[in-house]
Tab-separated table of C-alpha atoms in Angstrom:
chain	number	residue	atom	x	y	z
W	1	MET	CA	-8.399	89.776	-40.341
W	2	THR	CA	-7.527	87.060	-42.873
W	3	ALA	CA	-7.672	83.381	-41.988
W	4	ALA	CA	-3.929	82.739	-41.551
W	5	PRO	CA	-3.177	85.686	-39.201
W	6	HIS	CA	-6.367	84.953	-37.259
W	7	ALA	CA	-5.340	81.314	-36.792
W	8	LEU	CA	-1.856	82.367	-35.695
W	9	SER	CA	-3.290	84.882	-33.237
W	10	THR	CA	-5.634	82.218	-31.822
W	11	MET	CA	-2.747	79.768	-31.448
W	12	LEU	CA	-0.657	82.320	-29.564
W	13	ARG	CA	-3.544	83.172	-27.218
W	14	ALA	CA	-4.303	79.506	-26.535
W	15	LEU	CA	-0.702	78.402	-25.970
W	16	PRO	CA	-0.283	79.665	-22.370
W	17	GLU	CA	-3.515	77.987	-21.279
W	18	ALA	CA	-2.541	74.714	-22.970
W	19	ILE	CA	0.914	74.737	-21.365
W	20	THR	CA	-0.535	75.536	-17.937
W	21	ALA	CA	-3.177	72.807	-18.227
W	22	MET	CA	-0.631	70.192	-19.273
W	23	LEU	CA	1.799	71.243	-16.525
W	24	ALA	CA	-0.987	70.830	-13.953
W	25	ALA	CA	-1.761	67.401	-15.419
W	26	LEU	CA	1.890	66.326	-15.173
W	27	LEU	CA	2.236	67.524	-11.567
W	28	THR	CA	-1.005	65.794	-10.601
W	29	LEU	CA	0.196	62.667	-12.369
W	30	ALA	CA	3.496	62.698	-10.460
W	31	CYS	CA	1.766	63.122	-7.095
W	32	ALA	CA	-0.841	60.472	-7.902
W	33	GLN	CA	1.814	57.959	-8.886
W	34	TRP	CA	3.714	58.589	-5.680
W	35	LEU	CA	0.639	58.088	-3.526
W	36	ALA	CA	-1.226	55.431	-5.543
W	37	PRO	CA	0.990	53.898	-8.238
W	38	GLY	CA	-0.733	52.355	-11.236
W	39	PRO	CA	-2.313	53.102	-14.603
W	40	GLY	CA	-5.737	53.854	-13.113
W	41	SER	CA	-4.565	56.797	-11.006
W	42	ALA	CA	-2.343	57.975	-13.877
W	43	VAL	CA	-5.196	58.140	-16.375
W	44	LEU	CA	-7.530	59.756	-13.870
W	45	ALA	CA	-4.919	62.361	-12.871
W	46	VAL	CA	-4.431	63.539	-16.449
W	47	VAL	CA	-8.073	63.587	-17.515
W	48	LEU	CA	-9.390	65.266	-14.358
W	49	SER	CA	-6.693	67.951	-14.553
W	50	LEU	CA	-7.413	68.706	-18.208
W	51	SER	CA	-11.175	68.641	-17.590
W	52	LEU	CA	-10.918	71.078	-14.685
W	53	ALA	CA	-8.609	73.394	-16.619
W	54	ARG	CA	-11.086	73.492	-19.505
W	55	SER	CA	-14.159	73.876	-17.300
W	56	ARG	CA	-12.770	76.974	-15.538
W	57	LEU	CA	-14.761	75.963	-12.471
W	58	ASP	CA	-11.942	76.993	-10.130
W	59	ARG	CA	-11.643	80.632	-11.238
W	60	ASP	CA	-13.101	82.099	-8.022
W	61	HIS	CA	-13.387	81.055	-4.377
W	62	ARG	CA	-16.940	79.805	-4.732
W	63	GLY	CA	-15.964	77.904	-7.862
W	64	GLN	CA	-13.073	76.278	-6.018
W	65	LEU	CA	-15.433	75.135	-3.284
W	66	GLU	CA	-17.865	73.782	-5.849
W	67	ALA	CA	-14.996	72.046	-7.675
W	68	ALA	CA	-13.817	70.460	-4.437
W	69	ILE	CA	-17.236	68.794	-4.265
W	70	ALA	CA	-17.884	68.185	-7.965
W	71	LEU	CA	-14.481	66.884	-9.047
W	72	PRO	CA	-14.255	63.955	-6.589
W	73	ALA	CA	-17.855	63.084	-7.450
W	74	VAL	CA	-16.971	63.012	-11.154
W	75	GLY	CA	-13.911	60.878	-10.440
W	76	LEU	CA	-15.935	58.396	-8.389
W	77	ALA	CA	-18.719	58.316	-10.975
W	78	ALA	CA	-16.283	57.736	-13.832
W	79	THR	CA	-14.581	54.952	-11.901
W	80	GLY	CA	-17.904	53.320	-11.080
W	81	VAL	CA	-19.184	53.575	-14.650
W	82	GLY	CA	-15.902	52.128	-15.925
W	83	TRP	CA	-16.300	49.133	-13.601
W	84	LEU	CA	-19.903	48.632	-14.727
W	85	LEU	CA	-18.986	48.876	-18.421
W	86	LEU	CA	-16.481	46.103	-17.855
W	87	HIS	CA	-18.494	43.775	-15.599
W	88	ALA	CA	-22.143	44.670	-16.334
W	89	PRO	CA	-22.088	46.341	-19.776
W	90	TRP	CA	-25.784	47.136	-20.163
W	91	ILE	CA	-26.089	48.557	-16.656
W	92	GLY	CA	-22.915	50.556	-17.317
W	93	ALA	CA	-24.344	51.784	-20.615
W	94	THR	CA	-27.506	52.922	-18.864
W	95	ALA	CA	-25.521	54.704	-16.137
W	96	PHE	CA	-23.286	56.359	-18.731
W	97	THR	CA	-26.255	57.524	-20.808
W	98	VAL	CA	-28.218	58.893	-17.852
W	99	GLY	CA	-25.161	60.595	-16.354
W	100	VAL	CA	-24.056	62.318	-19.545
W	101	ALA	CA	-27.588	63.352	-20.582
W	102	SER	CA	-28.186	64.754	-17.091
W	103	SER	CA	-25.015	66.830	-17.301
W	104	VAL	CA	-26.291	68.351	-20.557
W	105	TRP	CA	-29.698	69.088	-19.026
W	106	LEU	CA	-28.094	70.891	-16.064
W	107	ARG	CA	-26.488	73.478	-18.365
W	108	GLN	CA	-29.664	75.545	-18.445
W	109	PHE	CA	-29.261	76.435	-14.770
W	110	GLY	CA	-26.591	79.104	-15.068
W	111	GLU	CA	-22.920	79.610	-15.839
W	112	LEU	CA	-21.694	77.554	-12.881
W	113	ALA	CA	-23.780	74.559	-13.952
W	114	ARG	CA	-22.495	74.892	-17.521
W	115	ARG	CA	-18.896	74.919	-16.361
W	116	ALA	CA	-19.435	72.036	-13.962
W	117	SER	CA	-21.028	69.923	-16.698
W	118	ARG	CA	-17.824	70.167	-18.742
W	119	LEU	CA	-16.019	68.175	-16.074
W	120	VAL	CA	-17.900	65.052	-17.141
W	121	ALA	CA	-16.653	64.857	-20.727
W	122	LEU	CA	-13.026	63.749	-20.640
W	123	PRO	CA	-13.197	61.329	-17.659
W	124	PHE	CA	-16.234	59.595	-19.135
W	125	VAL	CA	-14.628	59.444	-22.581
W	126	THR	CA	-11.582	57.762	-21.072
W	127	VAL	CA	-13.410	55.085	-19.092
W	128	LEU	CA	-15.584	54.512	-22.145
W	129	THR	CA	-12.509	53.622	-24.158
W	130	VAL	CA	-10.473	51.719	-21.569
W	131	PRO	CA	-12.909	51.004	-18.711
W	132	HIS	CA	-10.686	48.537	-16.863
W	133	LEU	CA	-7.969	51.162	-16.335
W	134	SER	CA	-10.238	53.262	-14.149
W	135	GLY	CA	-9.879	50.961	-11.181
W	136	ALA	CA	-6.412	49.566	-11.803
W	137	GLN	CA	-3.937	50.870	-9.257
W	138	HIS	CA	-1.459	49.547	-6.735
W	139	GLY	CA	-0.712	50.816	-3.270
W	140	ARG	CA	-2.061	50.908	0.227
W	141	LEU	CA	-4.917	53.319	-0.376
W	142	PRO	CA	-8.408	51.801	-0.726
W	143	ALA	CA	-9.570	51.894	-4.342
W	144	ALA	CA	-12.589	54.065	-3.451
W	145	LEU	CA	-10.331	56.811	-2.068
W	146	VAL	CA	-8.085	57.050	-5.126
W	147	PRO	CA	-10.518	59.073	-7.318
W	148	ILE	CA	-11.179	61.495	-4.449
W	149	LEU	CA	-7.474	61.969	-3.740
W	150	VAL	CA	-6.587	62.415	-7.404
W	151	ALA	CA	-9.445	64.893	-7.873
W	152	LEU	CA	-8.278	67.054	-4.961
W	153	LEU	CA	-4.690	66.945	-6.240
W	154	ALA	CA	-5.923	68.079	-9.663
W	155	LEU	CA	-7.878	70.933	-8.084
W	156	ALA	CA	-4.872	72.036	-6.042
W	157	TRP	CA	-2.422	72.087	-8.958
W	158	VAL	CA	-4.808	73.636	-11.496
W	159	SER	CA	-5.821	76.380	-9.037
W	160	LEU	CA	-2.239	77.100	-7.980
W	161	LEU	CA	-0.914	77.361	-11.520
W	162	ASP	CA	-3.888	79.495	-12.546
W	163	VAL	CA	-3.192	81.979	-9.733
W	164	LEU	CA	0.520	82.085	-10.573
W	165	GLY	CA	-0.226	82.496	-14.285
W	166	ARG	CA	-2.595	85.402	-13.711
W	167	ARG	CA	-0.225	87.186	-11.329
W	168	MET	CA	2.645	86.839	-13.806
W	169	GLY	CA	0.468	88.069	-16.673
W	170	TRP	CA	0.832	84.708	-18.401
W	171	LEU	CA	-2.909	83.963	-18.311
W	172	VAL	CA	-5.957	86.153	-18.894
W	173	ASP	CA	-8.067	86.753	-15.777
W	174	GLU	CA	-11.118	84.692	-16.718
W	175	ARG	CA	-13.016	85.776	-13.604
W	176	LYS	CA	-13.627	89.196	-15.127
W	177	ARG	CA	-14.775	87.719	-18.396
W	178	HIS	CA	-17.286	85.412	-16.734
W	179	ALA	CA	-18.514	88.146	-14.428
W	180	ALA	CA	-19.141	90.301	-17.474
W	181	ALA	CA	-20.981	87.651	-19.461
W	182	PRO	CA	-24.503	88.777	-20.312
W	183	ALA	CA	-27.300	86.953	-18.544
W	184	ARG	CA	-29.693	85.162	-20.837
W	185	ALA	CA	-33.368	85.659	-20.337
W	186	PRO	CA	-35.275	82.517	-19.397
W	187	ALA	CA	-37.445	80.994	-22.077
W	188	ARG	CA	-41.069	82.100	-21.853
W	189	GLN	CA	-42.465	79.402	-24.077
W	190	ALA	CA	-44.215	76.311	-22.739
W	191	ARG	CA	-42.357	73.926	-25.068
W	192	LEU	CA	-39.209	72.134	-23.995
W	193	SER	CA	-36.139	74.340	-23.738
W	194	ALA	CA	-33.320	73.887	-26.249
W	195	THR	CA	-31.089	72.501	-23.503
W	196	THR	CA	-33.659	69.890	-22.487
W	197	ARG	CA	-34.087	68.850	-26.119
W	198	MET	CA	-30.314	68.550	-26.498
W	199	ALA	CA	-30.146	66.394	-23.366
W	200	LEU	CA	-32.826	64.086	-24.793
W	201	GLN	CA	-30.966	63.963	-28.106
W	202	MET	CA	-27.792	62.960	-26.276
W	203	ALA	CA	-29.654	60.218	-24.408
W	204	VAL	CA	-31.197	58.798	-27.596
W	205	ALA	CA	-27.899	59.005	-29.510
W	206	LEU	CA	-25.976	57.214	-26.759
W	207	ALA	CA	-28.631	54.521	-26.326
W	208	LEU	CA	-28.613	53.807	-30.070
W	209	ALA	CA	-24.821	53.903	-30.189
W	210	PHE	CA	-24.470	51.412	-27.338
W	211	ALA	CA	-26.981	49.050	-28.967
W	212	VAL	CA	-25.520	49.272	-32.473
W	213	GLY	CA	-21.966	49.168	-31.167
W	214	HIS	CA	-22.417	46.028	-29.067
W	215	LEU	CA	-24.499	44.233	-31.697
W	216	GLY	CA	-22.483	45.190	-34.755
W	217	PHE	CA	-18.890	45.964	-33.810
W	218	GLY	CA	-17.876	43.595	-31.014
W	219	GLU	CA	-14.873	44.881	-29.053
W	220	HIS	CA	-14.842	48.056	-31.133
W	221	TRP	CA	-18.242	49.194	-29.778
W	222	PRO	CA	-16.682	52.082	-27.775
W	223	TRP	CA	-15.801	53.954	-30.955
W	224	VAL	CA	-19.449	54.084	-32.024
W	225	VAL	CA	-20.475	55.447	-28.620
W	226	LEU	CA	-17.465	57.740	-28.386
W	227	THR	CA	-18.280	59.377	-31.716
W	228	ALA	CA	-21.981	59.838	-30.927
W	229	PHE	CA	-20.958	61.365	-27.599
W	230	ILE	CA	-18.363	63.723	-29.107
W	231	VAL	CA	-20.527	65.086	-31.935
W	232	HIS	CA	-23.298	65.905	-29.450
W	233	SER	CA	-20.977	67.425	-26.836
W	234	GLY	CA	-21.397	71.185	-26.822
W	235	ASN	CA	-24.388	70.749	-29.154
W	236	ARG	CA	-25.344	74.132	-30.625
W	237	GLY	CA	-27.987	73.032	-33.076
W	238	ARG	CA	-28.406	70.410	-35.759
W	239	LEU	CA	-26.138	72.140	-38.290
W	240	GLU	CA	-23.344	72.252	-35.721
W	241	VAL	CA	-23.738	68.507	-35.068
W	242	ALA	CA	-23.521	67.740	-38.794
W	243	TYR	CA	-20.451	69.954	-39.172
W	244	LYS	CA	-18.777	68.426	-36.127
W	245	SER	CA	-19.504	64.940	-37.488
W	246	LEU	CA	-17.569	65.747	-40.648
W	247	LEU	CA	-14.678	67.085	-38.588
W	248	ARG	CA	-14.815	64.024	-36.351
W	249	LEU	CA	-14.585	61.728	-39.370
W	250	ALA	CA	-11.687	63.684	-40.849
W	251	GLY	CA	-9.844	63.991	-37.552
W	252	ALA	CA	-10.470	60.390	-36.550
W	253	ALA	CA	-9.280	59.073	-39.898
W	254	GLY	CA	-6.043	61.012	-39.510
W	255	GLY	CA	-5.812	59.990	-35.860
W	256	CYS	CA	-6.238	56.284	-36.594
W	257	ILE	CA	-3.541	56.398	-39.259
W	258	ALA	CA	-1.201	58.324	-36.960
W	259	ALA	CA	-1.868	55.948	-34.063
W	260	ALA	CA	-1.169	52.943	-36.267
W	261	LEU	CA	2.145	54.426	-37.351
W	262	LEU	CA	3.161	55.573	-33.869
W	263	ALA	CA	2.123	52.437	-32.015
W	264	VAL	CA	4.749	50.254	-33.695
W	265	PRO	CA	7.999	51.835	-32.445
W	266	ALA	CA	6.700	53.081	-29.084
W	267	ASP	CA	7.719	51.279	-25.902
W	268	ALA	CA	5.881	51.766	-22.598
W	269	HIS	CA	7.552	55.077	-21.714
W	270	GLY	CA	7.527	56.291	-25.296
W	271	GLY	CA	3.831	55.446	-25.625
W	272	ALA	CA	2.977	57.392	-22.463
W	273	ALA	CA	4.950	60.391	-23.740
W	274	LEU	CA	3.149	60.260	-27.082
W	275	ILE	CA	-0.237	60.124	-25.313
W	276	LEU	CA	0.621	63.243	-23.292
W	277	LEU	CA	1.966	65.020	-26.374
W	278	ALA	CA	-1.220	64.216	-28.308
W	279	LEU	CA	-3.400	65.560	-25.482
W	280	PHE	CA	-1.344	68.744	-25.294
W	281	LEU	CA	-1.592	69.360	-29.043
W	282	GLY	CA	-5.318	68.638	-29.013
W	283	THR	CA	-5.883	70.995	-26.068
W	284	TRP	CA	-3.851	73.729	-27.743
W	285	LEU	CA	-5.122	73.489	-31.333
W	286	ARG	CA	-8.765	72.946	-30.416
W	287	GLN	CA	-9.236	76.731	-30.408
W	288	ILE	CA	-8.427	76.839	-34.127
W	289	ASN	CA	-10.574	73.965	-35.303
W	290	TYR	CA	-12.376	71.087	-33.631
W	291	ALA	CA	-10.840	68.679	-36.188
W	292	TRP	CA	-7.473	69.017	-34.443
W	293	TRP	CA	-9.032	67.963	-31.132
W	294	ALA	CA	-10.729	64.990	-32.832
W	295	LEU	CA	-7.463	63.964	-34.466
W	296	PHE	CA	-5.244	64.136	-31.394
W	297	VAL	CA	-7.804	62.656	-28.984
W	298	THR	CA	-8.209	59.729	-31.382
W	299	VAL	CA	-4.434	59.306	-31.394
W	300	ALA	CA	-4.267	59.509	-27.587
W	301	LEU	CA	-7.114	57.042	-27.004
W	302	ALA	CA	-5.829	54.572	-29.594
W	303	LEU	CA	-2.352	54.702	-28.047
W	304	LEU	CA	-3.900	54.342	-24.597
W	305	GLN	CA	-5.599	51.142	-25.723
W	306	ASN	CA	-2.261	49.887	-27.031
W	307	TYR	CA	-0.554	50.937	-23.777
W	308	ALA	CA	-3.199	48.964	-21.869
W	309	GLY	CA	-2.561	45.824	-23.910
W	310	LEU	CA	-5.432	46.226	-26.376
W	311	PRO	CA	-4.762	46.228	-30.141
W	312	ALA	CA	-4.535	49.799	-31.427
W	313	ALA	CA	-3.710	49.242	-35.073
W	314	SER	CA	-4.969	45.799	-35.990
W	315	ALA	CA	-8.473	46.761	-37.147
W	316	MET	CA	-8.234	50.299	-38.466
W	317	THR	CA	-10.896	49.771	-41.143
W	318	LEU	CA	-13.413	48.411	-38.626
W	319	ARG	CA	-12.639	51.276	-36.246
W	320	LEU	CA	-13.200	53.865	-38.969
W	321	ALA	CA	-16.473	52.153	-39.882
W	322	ALA	CA	-17.539	52.339	-36.226
W	323	ILE	CA	-16.679	56.053	-36.151
W	324	ALA	CA	-18.706	56.641	-39.333
W	325	VAL	CA	-21.718	54.819	-37.854
W	326	GLY	CA	-21.430	56.813	-34.641
W	327	ALA	CA	-21.334	60.057	-36.618
W	328	ALA	CA	-24.396	58.986	-38.622
W	329	ILE	CA	-26.279	58.182	-35.400
W	330	GLY	CA	-25.336	61.594	-34.005
W	331	VAL	CA	-26.511	63.476	-37.090
W	332	ALA	CA	-29.750	61.489	-37.429
W	333	THR	CA	-30.592	62.090	-33.779
W	334	ALA	CA	-29.894	65.827	-34.005
W	335	TRP	CA	-32.120	66.204	-37.055
W	336	LEU	CA	-34.970	63.830	-36.145
W	337	VAL	CA	-35.312	63.890	-32.341
W	338	LEU	CA	-36.698	67.228	-31.111
W	339	PRO	CA	-34.369	69.140	-33.461
W	340	VAL	CA	-32.834	72.452	-32.403
W	341	ARG	CA	-32.396	74.856	-35.313
W	342	SER	CA	-28.911	76.308	-35.459
W	343	THR	CA	-30.279	79.616	-36.741
W	344	ASP	CA	-32.356	79.914	-33.562
W	345	VAL	CA	-29.203	79.403	-31.482
W	346	LEU	CA	-27.413	82.032	-33.572
W	347	ARG	CA	-30.242	84.560	-33.210
W	348	ARG	CA	-30.180	84.031	-29.416
W	349	ARG	CA	-26.458	84.800	-29.363
W	350	LEU	CA	-26.883	87.773	-31.678
W	351	ALA	CA	-29.526	89.062	-29.261
W	352	ASP	CA	-27.069	88.686	-26.359
W	353	ALA	CA	-24.353	90.570	-28.257
W	354	LEU	CA	-26.654	93.407	-29.297
W	355	ALA	CA	-28.074	93.666	-25.772
W	356	ALA	CA	-24.559	93.911	-24.338
W	357	LEU	CA	-23.638	96.561	-26.923
W	358	GLY	CA	-26.784	98.530	-26.171
W	359	GLU	CA	-26.018	98.484	-22.446
W	360	ALA	CA	-22.429	99.559	-23.036
W	361	LEU	CA	-23.690	102.566	-25.025
W	362	ASP	CA	-26.509	103.474	-22.629
W	363	PRO	CA	-25.774	106.832	-20.931
W	364	ALA	CA	-28.007	105.810	-18.017
W	365	VAL	CA	-25.642	102.965	-17.087
W	366	GLU	CA	-23.106	104.177	-14.540
W	367	ARG	CA	-20.271	101.745	-15.260
W	368	ARG	CA	-19.857	100.873	-18.911
W	369	ASP	CA	-17.176	98.790	-20.613
W	370	ALA	CA	-16.815	96.549	-23.645
W	371	ALA	CA	-16.109	93.263	-21.835
W	372	ALA	CA	-19.651	91.865	-22.014
W	373	PHE	CA	-19.996	92.791	-25.696
W	374	VAL	CA	-16.641	91.217	-26.578
W	375	ARG	CA	-17.524	88.026	-24.731
W	376	ALA	CA	-20.948	87.801	-26.400
W	377	LEU	CA	-19.410	88.482	-29.808
W	378	ASP	CA	-16.907	85.681	-29.201
W	379	ASP	CA	-19.872	83.381	-28.576
W	380	VAL	CA	-21.399	84.481	-31.887
W	381	GLU	CA	-18.151	83.917	-33.769
W	382	SER	CA	-17.799	80.416	-32.323
W	383	LEU	CA	-20.779	79.424	-34.493
W	384	ALA	CA	-19.246	80.815	-37.686
W	385	PRO	CA	-17.401	77.753	-39.111
W	386	ALA	CA	-20.519	75.623	-39.529
W	387	PHE	CA	-22.516	78.490	-41.060
W	388	ARG	CA	-19.687	79.366	-43.450
W	389	VAL	CA	-19.702	75.817	-44.724
W	390	ALA	CA	-23.490	76.069	-45.078
W	391	ARG	CA	-23.038	79.315	-47.035
W	392	MET	CA	-21.021	77.401	-49.626
W	393	LEU	CA	-24.047	75.132	-49.985
W	394	GLY	CA	-26.459	78.029	-50.480
W	395	LEU	CA	-27.545	79.072	-46.946
W	396	ARG	CA	-26.056	82.565	-47.026
W	397	GLN	CA	-27.857	84.768	-44.507
W	398	PRO	CA	-26.731	83.366	-41.128
W	399	ALA	CA	-23.036	83.485	-42.049
W	400	ASP	CA	-23.507	87.008	-43.409
W	401	TRP	CA	-25.093	88.089	-40.101
W	402	ILE	CA	-21.995	86.867	-38.265
W	403	ASP	CA	-19.564	88.492	-40.689
W	404	VAL	CA	-21.270	91.888	-40.548
W	405	LEU	CA	-21.539	91.968	-36.765
W	406	THR	CA	-17.907	90.862	-36.473
W	407	THR	CA	-16.800	93.937	-38.409
W	408	CYS	CA	-18.451	96.021	-35.674
W	409	ARG	CA	-16.057	94.762	-32.998
W	410	ALA	CA	-13.193	97.244	-33.361
W	411	PRO	CA	-15.248	100.431	-33.903
W	412	ALA	CA	-17.712	99.500	-31.139
W	413	VAL	CA	-14.950	98.756	-28.638
W	414	ALA	CA	-13.225	102.034	-29.539
W	415	LEU	CA	-16.478	103.976	-29.127
W	416	ILE	CA	-17.191	102.388	-25.760
W	417	GLY	CA	-13.626	103.112	-24.648
W	418	GLN	CA	-14.163	106.803	-25.429
W	419	GLY	CA	-17.262	106.854	-23.223
W	420	ALA	CA	-19.341	108.144	-26.141
W	421	THR	CA	-23.060	107.397	-26.461
W	422	PRO	CA	-24.116	108.751	-29.902
W	423	GLY	CA	-27.852	108.615	-30.392
W	424	HIS	CA	-27.786	107.427	-33.988
W	425	VAL	CA	-25.664	104.412	-33.008
W	426	ARG	CA	-27.987	103.535	-30.118
W	427	ARG	CA	-30.950	103.761	-32.487
W	428	ALA	CA	-29.177	101.455	-34.948
W	429	VAL	CA	-28.577	98.939	-32.146
W	430	GLY	CA	-32.253	99.086	-31.185
W	431	ALA	CA	-33.339	98.595	-34.795
W	432	ALA	CA	-31.066	95.551	-35.134
W	433	ARG	CA	-32.526	94.051	-31.961
W	434	GLN	CA	-36.047	94.542	-33.306
W	435	ALA	CA	-35.053	92.984	-36.635
W	436	LEU	CA	-34.140	89.746	-34.859
W	437	ARG	CA	-37.872	88.973	-34.905
W	438	GLU	CA	-37.896	89.341	-38.711
W	439	PRO	CA	-34.796	87.548	-40.070
W	440	GLU	CA	-35.313	88.858	-43.610
W	441	ARG	CA	-34.607	92.398	-42.302
W	442	LEU	CA	-31.745	91.478	-39.986
W	443	LEU	CA	-28.870	91.673	-42.456
W	444	ASP	CA	-29.806	95.197	-43.576
W	445	ALA	CA	-30.213	96.280	-39.951
W	446	LEU	CA	-26.773	94.940	-39.045
W	447	LYS	CA	-25.243	96.704	-42.048
W	448	THR	CA	-26.895	99.938	-40.913
W	449	LEU	CA	-25.361	99.449	-37.470
W	450	ARG	CA	-21.953	98.806	-38.994
W	451	ASP	CA	-22.179	101.960	-41.099
W	452	ALA	CA	-23.322	104.023	-38.098
W	453	LEU	CA	-20.213	103.173	-36.075
W	454	PRO	CA	-17.288	105.548	-36.578
W	455	LEU	CA	-14.069	104.098	-37.944
W	456	PRO	CA	-11.491	103.672	-35.141
W	457	ALA	CA	-8.512	105.977	-35.288
W	458	ALA	CA	-5.450	104.480	-36.949
């Protein structure tokens, strides 16, 4: 599939989810403003709804129960950190750093923990940028109850729209995909796990970003921290961090220019509409390229600062410099502090995909389908952009591994659908799994697997 049709196909698949997430955010926003009017509840309603929709924590009954506990806790924590960042900056910085790094560390404890950790990102990003909005609301409800109420409203609307979307065929049933995801074997080595190292990298990057931001950029310090946070979010190795830093710079530069142009004619209502539009476009186009998310989130946050009475366009050069410094801190931390090699992450995901394919072709397995293999292959392909850029710089093999295994998708799925278990294909899968221990042989082994698979019928 060429790049343009693939991008179009991705956009079409992502559109229903983006529309559903934004609709849930708008409904939560309307309810929150009726119960607790004010900018604080408005911001929290939107970011908690979008965070929950992205986390997919509510996709089963147990997940909904967990979300009912986790989401209010995240809302309260974000509100508290926002207050500390405003009134006790260094204590707030410490709380922010510990909270975010802990959420990264928890990801090693299973799929539920990974999904729950995603809830932290957007609320913390928002209070980082406009901390005083987190507690600003009007109404009769006590301030401490507002985050809990807004969180439960977000859970209710996101869950309801997800159920309706799945029953109408508008949304894919993610519960089946997550149930089919291959389990990863626990690390047997005594050294720190990759997830623990990434959590420590996040902590160091944030600590440096807070220090450099406050000492060198005055009121623009949040953009240093924001960038260091974003480039380490979803860290999948040092190459991925470097690639994401470049996208962050490109997207942020475009976002700052767009925000400066849009902030001039926008009144209060127009500014709020532009913020929501930017978040929708970022949520939708993120599936194509992270740069779109960086661009539109930068637009949304810059407009939010303007909406809150802070200058959004008066110091664009200083803001871009802060973003560049934050990106540099992120890259330096990823490469110098307990680095995680991106090729090791890729080989782990290749192992998951080949294990899922081997199980789907195993005649001893009673119930066999392609769902686990497809999901694992999607995880492999998510690493492709960074490695394809690296291939242009001379690091060819990892990108070639991804490309060859990707060509196996259609014939493997067709073979599994037929219920066939040809021995020569199973032997090729086993040889590819063994070759993971010797990377110089892996490309040839994957090509042998590709050639062993029959071409799907036209």
